[in-house]
Structure formats: structure tokens, C-alpha cells
């Protein structure tokens, strides 16, 4: 099968200048043609100091500019009620964020 992919000028220039992979998705216009859309990456270029805590189903991360909470709960996991897991782990993450921000500001 042959697929023709259209790239934006910016993505093409980035691909040529860095030689690195670019993550993204392909939106098919027809069964044989599509448009490539690069994913937006939230990376800090100035390497800010960050702290994180591992949770049972995810991770909470804090730095000077951003707070992130990521949870992944499999629906087929035994003895887990997703809403309870979200509530408990988000409370743990909230406590961690409060403590971390306090320490960063003191």
C-alpha cells in the first residue's frame, strides 16, 4: 500500500534540521492520502527543577510553572472502583502539591 502524506513547512524544516523523530498523527483525507499533525510537546527548555510523587495509578509533578496529575486506571482491574481511586489519589496529589509549593516558596 502506498500512502501520500502532507507535512507543514514548519514540521518539514524541523525534521530536516534536527534529524530527530517527530511524534504526531495522520488524518486520512482519502484511503491513500493524509495530513500529518505534530503533537504539541510540553517540555521545559530551561530545565526547571521539578518534584514528583508516584501514585498507585499515576504520577503528580510540580515545578515553578506547572502542576500535572496523570492517572491511568484499567477498568478490568479487580477490587478497584475508578471513581474512588481518582478521589483518593487526587487527594494524595493535592497534599503533595501543597507541601511542594510551600517548600519552593520558602
XYZ file of C-alpha atoms in Angstrom, residues 19-105:
87
model
C 17.028 14.688 12.093
C 15.042 13.512 15.113
C 11.667 11.829 15.191
C 8.529 13.913 15.343
C 5.506 12.424 17.062
C 2.096 13.055 15.606
C -0.985 11.655 13.969
C -2.055 11.179 10.387
C -5.529 12.315 9.448
C -6.623 10.427 6.347
C -8.308 12.517 3.663
C -8.753 9.553 1.333
C -7.616 5.947 1.702
C -4.286 6.892 0.073
C -3.612 10.477 1.233
C -3.365 12.101 4.622
C -2.153 15.099 6.604
C 0.467 14.765 9.337
C -0.239 16.730 12.530
C 2.623 17.007 15.014
C 1.738 16.593 18.689
C 2.323 19.530 20.974
C 5.027 18.656 23.479
C 5.099 20.386 26.860
C 8.800 20.354 27.605
C 10.588 22.999 29.586
C 13.579 24.229 27.620
C 15.272 25.820 30.630
C 15.255 22.569 32.650
C 13.247 23.801 35.621
C 13.677 21.887 38.846
C 10.693 19.645 39.400
C 9.494 17.189 42.005
C 7.161 14.275 41.577
C 5.362 11.590 43.523
C 4.397 8.192 42.226
C 0.832 7.202 42.911
C -0.688 3.759 42.639
C -2.180 4.553 39.223
C -0.137 7.519 38.079
C 2.076 10.427 38.973
C 1.875 14.038 40.178
C 4.551 16.505 39.053
C 5.242 20.051 40.286
C 7.665 22.719 39.073
C 7.750 26.517 39.258
C 5.388 26.927 36.309
C 3.142 23.869 36.173
C 1.355 21.174 38.146
C 0.434 17.941 36.401
C -1.601 14.940 37.572
C -1.789 11.831 35.431
C -3.837 8.755 36.355
C -4.423 5.596 34.341
C -6.901 3.122 35.770
C -7.667 -0.114 33.972
C -11.383 -0.819 34.094
C -10.764 -4.550 34.388
C -8.557 -4.180 37.485
C -10.043 -6.235 40.305
C -11.183 -4.594 43.548
C -10.845 -1.083 42.073
C -13.671 1.396 41.758
C -12.324 4.044 39.367
C -14.138 6.970 40.999
C -12.735 6.045 44.427
C -9.217 5.647 43.030
C -9.462 9.084 41.397
C -10.702 10.644 44.631
C -8.070 9.039 46.883
C -5.099 9.571 44.576
C -6.060 13.133 43.684
C -6.238 13.900 47.438
C -2.727 12.445 47.854
C -1.512 14.501 44.895
C -3.153 17.635 46.307
C -1.330 17.231 49.630
C 1.952 16.686 47.787
C 1.408 19.792 45.629
C 0.615 21.966 48.678
C 3.750 20.787 50.505
C 5.973 21.168 47.450
C 4.761 24.661 46.595
C 5.240 25.702 50.224
C 8.824 24.405 50.174
C 9.558 26.082 46.825
C 8.310 29.459 48.092
